[in-house]
Amino acid sequence: MGTIVSVVGARPNFMKIAPLYEEIKSRGGSQILVHTGQHYDENMSKIFFEDLSMPEPDVYFGIGSGSHASQTARIMLEFEKTMLDTNPELVVVVGDVNSTLACSLVCAKMGIPIAHVESGLRSFDRTMPEEINRILTDSISDFLFTPSIDANENLLNEGVDPGKIHFVGNIMIDSLLRSVEKSNKSTIMKEFGLETNGFGILTLHRPSNVDSPDSLLDLVESACLASDYSQIIFPVHPRTMKLLENEKLANLIKSSNLTLCEPLGYLDFISLLSNSKFVLTDSGGIQEESTALGIPCLTMRENTERPITVSMGTNTIVGKDRGLLLSLVSEIFQGRGKTGTIPEYWDGETSSRISDIIQFAIS
Ligand code: UD1
């Protein structure tokens, strides 16, 4: 195999690249790991490298935060230089963050083949920045590695050449299955004094939910009411933290059974999730992880790009419907939470299936 460049940038990228990097390494492939630095706080980035036993990145751009245009453009300028320096045979991008699109665009213009892992997901909501990133990245990628059959259908409906589409399963589950046992060593349950099945989790970071104080207040109020059933641990994303300084919100949280904490590392979070009774979230990855772990998930968004977690898994879309959310939490506590089945190829072998295809194509 020639040199493969793998790109990470933001928190949800690390657990998608880690198993593939490891698999390609075990096959003797030459690799360069690029970190754009879209996420840079220790608990949004460095801790994931440690928890996932990833090597230090070979190249780090330190891009940081900024508007979409400025962040994307700055990543592109740096990545173009890296491409000129390294001349790789293939670039692997994952997910739907700005780093994913920025690096794909550079490759498409330079004629460098792109493999997109987690291809074909669609929320059909173009107000989400991630939806734009997904559509554009898929439209210029050469290898489209899909996590579920619905993703294949989306790509075919958009007229993508079927020869480019490879249904390989969900790579996040490779990391999850490898980490569940390791996460037993985490002390987070003890630190919070939690019992298995005795608590819920809340995560919120989507711009549509957290960028307006009214919207965030509405959702946090619902979570506070849900916390009458049990304590809820709320690791707060930096984007969300900015608004929680609002006095009304702070008072509301103080008088509830919600426990706030800093963003958690991967193993701590998996330890919490696998021991929890339920999860309230607007994250895409957590919808998938909770399905894989059989934990009921109530998604505080109007749609999902991961519909298989609803049709087969433990996920229910509740949006901002407080009545629905509270009735489902009540059902969970009566032992009638949604159980589900594991979608096809969410089996821990996705990185191996991807490597087989890559190895064949570029050797
Ligand atoms: C990004 C991704 C989103 C993903 C999320 C996971 C895009 C468009 N969005 O959203 O798809 O679900 O990551 O977390 O790529 N900040 C820090 N420290 C950090 C990173 C960010 O304090 O390490 C703060 C900054 O103030 C920044 C804000 O969080 O302005 C938002 O960060 P940004 O990377 O722009 O988007 P996310 O909301 O994290």
Short mmCIF file of C-alpha atoms and ligand atoms in Angstrom, two decimals:
data_model
loop_
_atom_site.label_atom_id
_atom_site.label_comp_id
_atom_site.label_asym_id
_atom_site.label_seq_id
_atom_site.Cartn_x
_atom_site.Cartn_y
_atom_site.Cartn_z
CA MET A 1 0.00 0.00 0.00
CA GLY A 2 1.13 3.57 -0.67
CA THR A 3 0.84 6.25 2.00
CA ILE A 4 -2.59 6.84 3.50
CA VAL A 5 -3.39 10.13 5.24
CA SER A 6 -6.09 9.95 7.93
CA VAL A 7 -7.77 13.14 9.09
CA VAL A 8 -9.16 13.95 12.52
CA GLY A 9 -10.33 17.35 13.71
CA ALA A 10 -13.16 17.29 16.20
CA ARG A 11 -14.25 15.09 19.10
CA PRO A 12 -16.51 12.71 17.14
CA ASN A 13 -13.67 11.92 14.68
CA PHE A 14 -11.22 10.27 17.05
CA MET A 15 -13.18 7.07 17.79
CA LYS A 16 -13.84 6.65 14.04
CA ILE A 17 -10.21 6.91 12.92
CA ALA A 18 -8.62 4.99 15.85
CA PRO A 19 -9.69 1.44 14.84
CA LEU A 20 -8.96 2.00 11.15
CA TYR A 21 -5.51 3.46 11.88
CA GLU A 22 -4.75 0.44 14.05
CA GLU A 23 -5.99 -2.02 11.43
CA ILE A 24 -3.98 -0.45 8.58
CA LYS A 25 -0.92 -0.38 10.83
CA SER A 26 -1.31 -4.10 11.60
CA ARG A 27 -1.26 -4.72 7.83
CA GLY A 28 2.00 -2.82 7.47
CA GLY A 29 0.50 0.23 5.72
CA SER A 30 2.35 3.54 5.67
CA GLN A 31 0.22 6.21 7.34
CA ILE A 32 0.20 9.88 8.27
CA LEU A 33 -2.19 11.08 10.94
CA VAL A 34 -3.31 14.70 10.51
CA HIS A 35 -5.13 16.59 13.29
CA THR A 36 -6.59 19.91 12.16
CA GLY A 37 -7.07 21.15 15.74
CA GLN A 38 -10.74 22.10 15.13
CA HIS A 39 -11.16 20.86 18.71
CA TYR A 40 -8.25 21.69 20.96
CA ASP A 41 -9.24 21.61 24.65
CA GLU A 42 -7.59 18.74 26.51
CA ASN A 43 -10.95 17.09 27.26
CA MET A 44 -12.23 17.58 23.69
CA SER A 45 -9.12 16.16 22.02
CA LYS A 46 -5.97 14.98 23.88
CA ILE A 47 -7.80 12.70 26.31
CA PHE A 48 -9.33 10.83 23.37
CA PHE A 49 -5.89 10.05 21.96
CA GLU A 50 -4.94 8.55 25.32
CA ASP A 51 -8.21 6.67 25.86
CA LEU A 52 -8.15 5.24 22.33
CA SER A 53 -4.39 4.47 22.43
CA MET A 54 -3.83 6.59 19.33
CA PRO A 55 -0.35 7.85 18.47
CA GLU A 56 0.37 11.59 18.57
CA PRO A 57 -0.66 13.15 15.26
CA ASP A 58 2.16 13.45 12.71
CA VAL A 59 0.84 16.84 11.63
CA TYR A 60 -1.13 19.30 13.79
CA PHE A 61 -2.59 22.50 12.34
CA GLY A 62 -3.94 24.10 15.54
CA ILE A 63 -6.79 25.71 13.59
CA GLY A 64 -9.10 26.30 16.56
CA SER A 65 -12.54 27.86 16.52
CA GLY A 66 -13.98 30.43 14.14
CA SER A 67 -16.83 31.03 11.72
CA HIS A 68 -17.59 28.20 9.32
CA ALA A 69 -15.94 29.99 6.39
CA SER A 70 -12.83 30.96 8.29
CA GLN A 71 -12.38 27.56 9.98
CA THR A 72 -12.94 25.66 6.73
CA ALA A 73 -10.68 27.96 4.71
CA ARG A 74 -7.82 27.85 7.22
CA ILE A 75 -7.95 24.04 7.32
CA MET A 76 -7.91 23.95 3.50
CA LEU A 77 -4.81 26.15 3.27
CA GLU A 78 -2.89 23.99 5.75
CA PHE A 79 -4.09 20.70 4.30
CA GLU A 80 -3.07 21.71 0.78
CA LYS A 81 0.49 22.17 2.04
CA THR A 82 0.41 18.76 3.74
CA MET A 83 -0.81 17.16 0.51
CA LEU A 84 2.00 18.76 -1.47
CA ASP A 85 4.55 17.57 1.12
CA THR A 86 3.28 14.01 1.47
CA ASN A 87 1.71 13.14 -1.89
CA PRO A 88 -0.48 10.32 -0.46
CA GLU A 89 -2.22 7.60 -2.41
CA LEU A 90 -5.45 8.01 -0.43
CA VAL A 91 -6.95 10.36 2.16
CA VAL A 92 -9.43 9.02 4.72
CA VAL A 93 -11.98 11.42 6.19
CA VAL A 94 -14.72 10.52 8.68
CA GLY A 95 -18.08 11.89 9.73
CA ASP A 96 -19.49 15.30 8.97
CA VAL A 97 -17.51 18.05 10.70
CA ASN A 98 -15.93 21.07 9.01
CA SER A 99 -12.53 19.32 8.93
CA THR A 100 -14.11 16.48 6.94
CA LEU A 101 -15.35 18.77 4.19
CA ALA A 102 -12.33 21.08 4.15
CA CYS A 103 -9.84 18.23 3.58
CA SER A 104 -12.07 16.49 1.05
CA LEU A 105 -12.34 19.66 -1.01
CA VAL A 106 -8.57 20.04 -1.13
CA CYS A 107 -8.16 16.43 -2.29
CA ALA A 108 -10.85 16.69 -4.96
CA LYS A 109 -9.11 19.72 -6.50
CA MET A 110 -5.70 18.03 -6.36
CA GLY A 111 -6.92 14.72 -7.82
CA ILE A 112 -6.16 12.75 -4.63
CA PRO A 113 -8.59 9.86 -3.99
CA ILE A 114 -10.84 10.31 -0.93
CA ALA A 115 -12.37 7.63 1.26
CA HIS A 116 -15.33 8.87 3.32
CA VAL A 117 -16.15 6.73 6.32
CA GLU A 118 -19.72 7.15 7.63
CA SER A 119 -20.95 8.12 4.21
CA GLY A 120 -24.58 8.44 3.08
CA LEU A 121 -26.22 9.60 6.31
CA ARG A 122 -28.85 12.29 5.75
CA SER A 123 -31.07 14.25 8.12
CA PHE A 124 -32.66 16.02 5.10
CA ASP A 125 -32.31 19.21 7.14
CA ARG A 126 -30.03 21.62 5.30
CA THR A 127 -30.07 24.10 8.18
CA MET A 128 -27.63 21.74 9.93
CA PRO A 129 -24.01 22.55 9.02
CA GLU A 130 -23.25 18.82 9.20
CA GLU A 131 -25.84 18.02 6.51
CA ILE A 132 -24.07 20.35 4.08
CA ASN A 133 -20.75 18.74 5.01
CA ARG A 134 -22.18 15.24 4.42
CA ILE A 135 -23.73 16.01 1.03
CA LEU A 136 -20.67 17.81 -0.31
CA THR A 137 -18.12 15.32 1.02
CA ASP A 138 -20.06 12.38 -0.43
CA SER A 139 -20.42 14.07 -3.79
CA ILE A 140 -16.63 14.31 -4.25
CA SER A 141 -15.46 11.10 -2.52
CA ASP A 142 -14.19 8.04 -4.36
CA PHE A 143 -14.85 5.40 -1.70
CA LEU A 144 -18.13 5.81 0.16
CA PHE A 145 -18.13 3.56 3.22
CA THR A 146 -21.64 3.36 4.65
CA PRO A 147 -22.67 2.39 8.20
CA SER A 148 -26.19 1.16 7.40
CA ILE A 149 -28.33 0.20 4.43
CA ASP A 150 -30.41 3.41 4.54
CA ALA A 151 -27.19 5.29 3.76
CA ASN A 152 -26.74 3.22 0.57
CA GLU A 153 -30.27 4.15 -0.47
CA ASN A 154 -29.63 7.87 0.12
CA LEU A 155 -26.51 7.77 -2.04
CA LEU A 156 -28.22 5.83 -4.83
CA ASN A 157 -31.10 8.34 -4.75
CA GLU A 158 -28.55 11.13 -5.26
CA GLY A 159 -27.21 9.36 -8.34
CA VAL A 160 -23.91 8.17 -6.87
CA ASP A 161 -22.17 5.47 -8.92
CA PRO A 162 -23.04 2.18 -7.12
CA GLY A 163 -19.46 1.01 -7.69
CA LYS A 164 -18.23 3.63 -5.23
CA ILE A 165 -20.58 2.58 -2.41
CA HIS A 166 -19.43 -0.02 0.12
CA PHE A 167 -21.67 -1.10 2.99
CA VAL A 168 -19.14 -1.85 5.72
CA GLY A 169 -21.00 -1.12 8.98
CA ASN A 170 -20.48 1.32 11.80
CA ILE A 171 -16.87 2.06 12.68
CA MET A 172 -17.77 3.80 15.97
CA ILE A 173 -18.93 0.43 17.21
CA ASP A 174 -15.42 -1.00 16.60
CA SER A 175 -14.09 1.51 19.15
CA LEU A 176 -17.05 1.02 21.47
CA LEU A 177 -16.74 -2.77 21.64
CA ARG A 178 -12.98 -2.52 22.20
CA SER A 179 -13.46 0.00 24.99
CA VAL A 180 -16.39 -1.28 27.05
CA GLU A 181 -14.21 -3.63 29.08
CA LYS A 182 -11.45 -1.02 29.46
CA SER A 183 -14.06 1.49 30.64
CA ASN A 184 -14.74 -0.73 33.69
CA LYS A 185 -11.51 0.65 35.08
CA SER A 186 -12.89 4.21 34.96
CA THR A 187 -13.63 5.63 38.40
CA ILE A 188 -16.31 8.00 37.15
CA MET A 189 -19.24 6.02 38.63
CA LYS A 190 -17.58 6.17 42.04
CA GLU A 191 -16.68 9.84 41.68
CA PHE A 192 -20.35 10.71 41.16
CA GLY A 193 -21.58 8.06 43.65
CA LEU A 194 -23.72 6.38 40.98
CA GLU A 195 -25.36 2.94 40.92
CA THR A 196 -25.82 0.98 37.69
CA ASN A 197 -29.28 1.80 36.21
CA GLY A 198 -29.79 4.48 38.82
CA PHE A 199 -29.21 7.60 36.70
CA GLY A 200 -29.68 9.23 33.31
CA ILE A 201 -27.36 11.24 31.06
CA LEU A 202 -27.99 14.52 29.21
CA THR A 203 -25.85 15.96 26.39
CA LEU A 204 -26.71 19.01 24.27
CA HIS A 205 -24.52 20.81 21.76
CA ARG A 206 -26.39 21.29 18.44
CA PRO A 207 -26.42 24.96 17.40
CA SER A 208 -30.20 24.75 16.80
CA ASN A 209 -30.67 23.69 20.44
CA VAL A 210 -28.04 25.61 22.35
CA ASP A 211 -27.28 28.82 20.48
CA SER A 212 -30.51 30.52 21.56
CA PRO A 213 -31.16 31.01 25.29
CA ASP A 214 -34.91 30.31 24.87
CA SER A 215 -34.32 27.01 23.12
CA LEU A 216 -31.72 25.87 25.63
CA LEU A 217 -33.93 26.92 28.55
CA ASP A 218 -36.84 24.94 27.13
CA LEU A 219 -34.75 21.77 26.75
CA VAL A 220 -33.03 22.10 30.11
CA GLU A 221 -36.44 22.61 31.77
CA SER A 222 -37.59 19.31 30.26
CA ALA A 223 -34.43 17.58 31.48
CA CYS A 224 -34.93 19.06 34.98
CA LEU A 225 -38.46 17.60 35.07
CA ALA A 226 -37.07 14.24 33.90
CA SER A 227 -34.55 14.44 36.74
CA ASP A 228 -37.47 13.97 39.18
CA TYR A 229 -37.21 10.28 38.19
CA SER A 230 -33.49 10.00 38.88
CA GLN A 231 -30.29 11.98 38.95
CA ILE A 232 -29.12 13.07 35.48
CA ILE A 233 -25.43 13.66 34.71
CA PHE A 234 -24.91 16.52 32.25
CA PRO A 235 -21.38 16.78 30.77
CA VAL A 236 -21.47 20.24 29.23
CA HIS A 237 -19.99 20.91 25.78
CA PRO A 238 -18.04 24.22 25.58
CA ARG A 239 -20.52 25.59 23.09
CA THR A 240 -23.35 24.99 25.59
CA MET A 241 -21.39 26.20 28.62
CA LYS A 242 -21.34 29.75 27.25
CA LEU A 243 -25.13 29.98 27.61
CA LEU A 244 -25.45 28.20 30.93
CA GLU A 245 -24.09 31.33 32.61
CA ASN A 246 -27.60 32.76 32.07
CA GLU A 247 -29.03 33.38 35.57
CA LYS A 248 -32.45 31.84 34.94
CA LEU A 249 -30.88 28.65 33.62
CA ALA A 250 -28.36 28.46 36.43
CA ASN A 251 -31.13 28.77 39.07
CA LEU A 252 -33.27 26.18 37.33
CA ILE A 253 -30.41 23.69 37.30
CA LYS A 254 -29.50 24.41 40.95
CA SER A 255 -32.97 23.42 42.11
CA SER A 256 -33.04 20.18 40.03
CA ASN A 257 -31.48 16.74 40.18
CA LEU A 258 -29.18 17.57 37.26
CA THR A 259 -25.43 17.25 37.93
CA LEU A 260 -23.22 19.31 35.63
CA CYS A 261 -19.64 18.41 34.80
CA GLU A 262 -16.93 19.20 32.25
CA PRO A 263 -16.90 17.24 28.95
CA LEU A 264 -15.77 13.69 29.71
CA GLY A 265 -13.09 11.56 28.12
CA TYR A 266 -14.07 8.57 26.00
CA LEU A 267 -13.65 5.81 28.59
CA ASP A 268 -15.39 7.80 31.34
CA PHE A 269 -18.29 8.53 29.03
CA ILE A 270 -18.62 4.92 27.87
CA SER A 271 -18.54 3.83 31.51
CA LEU A 272 -21.40 6.21 32.31
CA LEU A 273 -23.40 5.35 29.21
CA SER A 274 -23.16 1.60 29.62
CA ASN A 275 -24.30 1.85 33.26
CA SER A 276 -27.07 4.39 32.70
CA LYS A 277 -30.84 3.90 32.73
CA PHE A 278 -31.51 6.28 29.82
CA VAL A 279 -29.93 9.08 27.82
CA LEU A 280 -31.30 12.42 26.59
CA THR A 281 -29.18 13.79 23.76
CA ASP A 282 -28.88 15.71 20.52
CA SER A 283 -25.64 13.92 19.54
CA GLY A 284 -25.54 11.62 16.52
CA GLY A 285 -22.86 9.33 17.92
CA ILE A 286 -24.65 8.78 21.22
CA GLN A 287 -27.80 7.68 19.36
CA GLU A 288 -25.66 4.92 17.84
CA GLU A 289 -23.72 4.00 20.96
CA SER A 290 -26.90 3.71 23.03
CA THR A 291 -28.45 1.44 20.38
CA ALA A 292 -25.34 -0.74 20.46
CA LEU A 293 -25.46 -0.90 24.27
CA GLY A 294 -29.26 -1.39 24.51
CA ILE A 295 -29.79 1.82 26.51
CA PRO A 296 -33.02 3.77 25.75
CA CYS A 297 -32.17 7.05 24.03
CA LEU A 298 -34.52 10.04 23.69
CA THR A 299 -33.23 12.37 20.99
CA MET A 300 -33.92 16.06 21.57
CA ARG A 301 -33.94 16.97 17.87
CA GLU A 302 -36.64 17.13 15.21
CA ASN A 303 -34.88 14.60 12.95
CA THR A 304 -31.99 12.21 12.76
CA GLU A 305 -29.49 11.27 10.06
CA ARG A 306 -29.31 7.89 11.79
CA PRO A 307 -32.88 6.54 11.30
CA ILE A 308 -31.77 2.94 11.82
CA THR A 309 -31.31 3.74 15.53
CA VAL A 310 -35.06 4.46 15.60
CA SER A 311 -36.31 1.66 13.34
CA MET A 312 -34.09 -1.04 14.84
CA GLY A 313 -32.42 0.40 17.91
CA THR A 314 -33.34 2.02 21.21
CA ASN A 315 -33.76 5.59 19.94
CA THR A 316 -36.92 7.73 19.90
CA ILE A 317 -37.05 11.22 18.41
CA VAL A 318 -38.77 13.50 20.91
CA GLY A 319 -37.73 16.91 19.58
CA LYS A 320 -38.99 19.60 21.96
CA ASP A 321 -42.13 17.63 22.95
CA ARG A 322 -41.90 17.74 26.73
CA GLY A 323 -45.04 15.62 27.27
CA LEU A 324 -43.66 12.86 25.06
CA LEU A 325 -40.26 12.98 26.72
CA LEU A 326 -41.67 12.73 30.24
CA SER A 327 -44.09 9.93 29.34
CA LEU A 328 -41.22 7.94 27.78
CA VAL A 329 -38.98 8.51 30.82
CA SER A 330 -41.87 7.30 32.99
CA GLU A 331 -42.20 4.17 30.80
CA ILE A 332 -38.46 3.52 31.12
CA PHE A 333 -38.80 3.59 34.91
CA GLN A 334 -41.75 1.17 34.68
CA GLY A 335 -39.44 -1.24 32.84
CA ARG A 336 -41.01 -0.53 29.45
CA GLY A 337 -38.12 1.32 27.80
CA LYS A 338 -37.43 0.67 24.14
CA THR A 339 -35.30 -2.40 23.63
CA GLY A 340 -33.85 -2.89 20.19
CA THR A 341 -31.73 -5.04 17.97
CA ILE A 342 -28.23 -4.36 16.71
CA PRO A 343 -28.10 -3.27 13.05
CA GLU A 344 -26.18 -5.38 10.56
CA TYR A 345 -22.39 -5.02 10.63
CA TRP A 346 -22.33 -3.08 13.90
CA ASP A 347 -20.08 -5.87 15.03
CA GLY A 348 -16.62 -4.42 15.65
CA GLU A 349 -15.28 -5.59 12.26
CA THR A 350 -15.90 -2.47 10.17
CA SER A 351 -12.28 -1.33 10.15
CA SER A 352 -11.25 -4.73 8.84
CA ARG A 353 -13.86 -4.61 6.04
CA ILE A 354 -12.73 -1.09 5.06
CA SER A 355 -9.07 -2.12 5.06
CA ASP A 356 -9.79 -5.10 2.80
CA ILE A 357 -11.32 -2.76 0.23
CA ILE A 358 -8.62 -0.10 0.53
CA GLN A 359 -5.81 -2.66 0.37
CA PHE A 360 -7.26 -4.24 -2.75
CA ALA A 361 -7.83 -0.86 -4.45
CA ILE A 362 -4.49 0.80 -3.81
CA SER A 363 -1.98 -2.03 -3.55
C1 UD1 B 1 -18.44 20.38 16.06
C2 UD1 B 1 -19.06 19.80 14.78
C3 UD1 B 1 -20.28 18.96 15.14
C4 UD1 B 1 -19.93 17.92 16.17
C5 UD1 B 1 -19.30 18.60 17.37
C6 UD1 B 1 -18.91 17.61 18.42
C7 UD1 B 1 -18.90 21.17 12.74
C8 UD1 B 1 -19.65 22.08 11.86
N1 UD1 B 1 -19.53 20.86 13.89
O1 UD1 B 1 -19.39 21.25 16.63
O2 UD1 B 1 -20.74 18.31 13.98
O3 UD1 B 1 -21.11 17.23 16.55
O4 UD1 B 1 -18.14 19.31 16.93
O5 UD1 B 1 -18.41 18.23 19.56
O6 UD1 B 1 -17.82 20.76 12.42
N2 UD1 B 1 -14.75 25.03 21.80
C9 UD1 B 1 -13.91 24.99 22.89
N3 UD1 B 1 -12.95 24.01 22.91
C10 UD1 B 1 -12.79 23.09 21.92
C11 UD1 B 1 -13.65 23.15 20.82
C12 UD1 B 1 -14.62 24.11 20.76
O7 UD1 B 1 -14.02 25.77 23.80
O8 UD1 B 1 -11.88 22.25 22.02
C13 UD1 B 1 -15.83 26.05 21.77
C14 UD1 B 1 -15.45 27.26 20.97
O9 UD1 B 1 -15.87 28.37 21.64
C15 UD1 B 1 -16.23 27.11 19.68
C16 UD1 B 1 -17.43 26.29 20.12
O10 UD1 B 1 -16.99 25.49 21.21
O11 UD1 B 1 -16.55 28.32 19.15
C17 UD1 B 1 -17.97 25.42 19.04
O12 UD1 B 1 -16.91 24.61 18.48
P1 UD1 B 1 -16.97 24.17 16.92
O13 UD1 B 1 -15.83 23.29 16.61
O14 UD1 B 1 -17.16 25.39 16.10
O15 UD1 B 1 -18.31 23.41 16.79
P2 UD1 B 1 -18.96 22.31 17.72
O16 UD1 B 1 -20.22 22.88 18.26
O17 UD1 B 1 -17.99 21.74 18.69
#
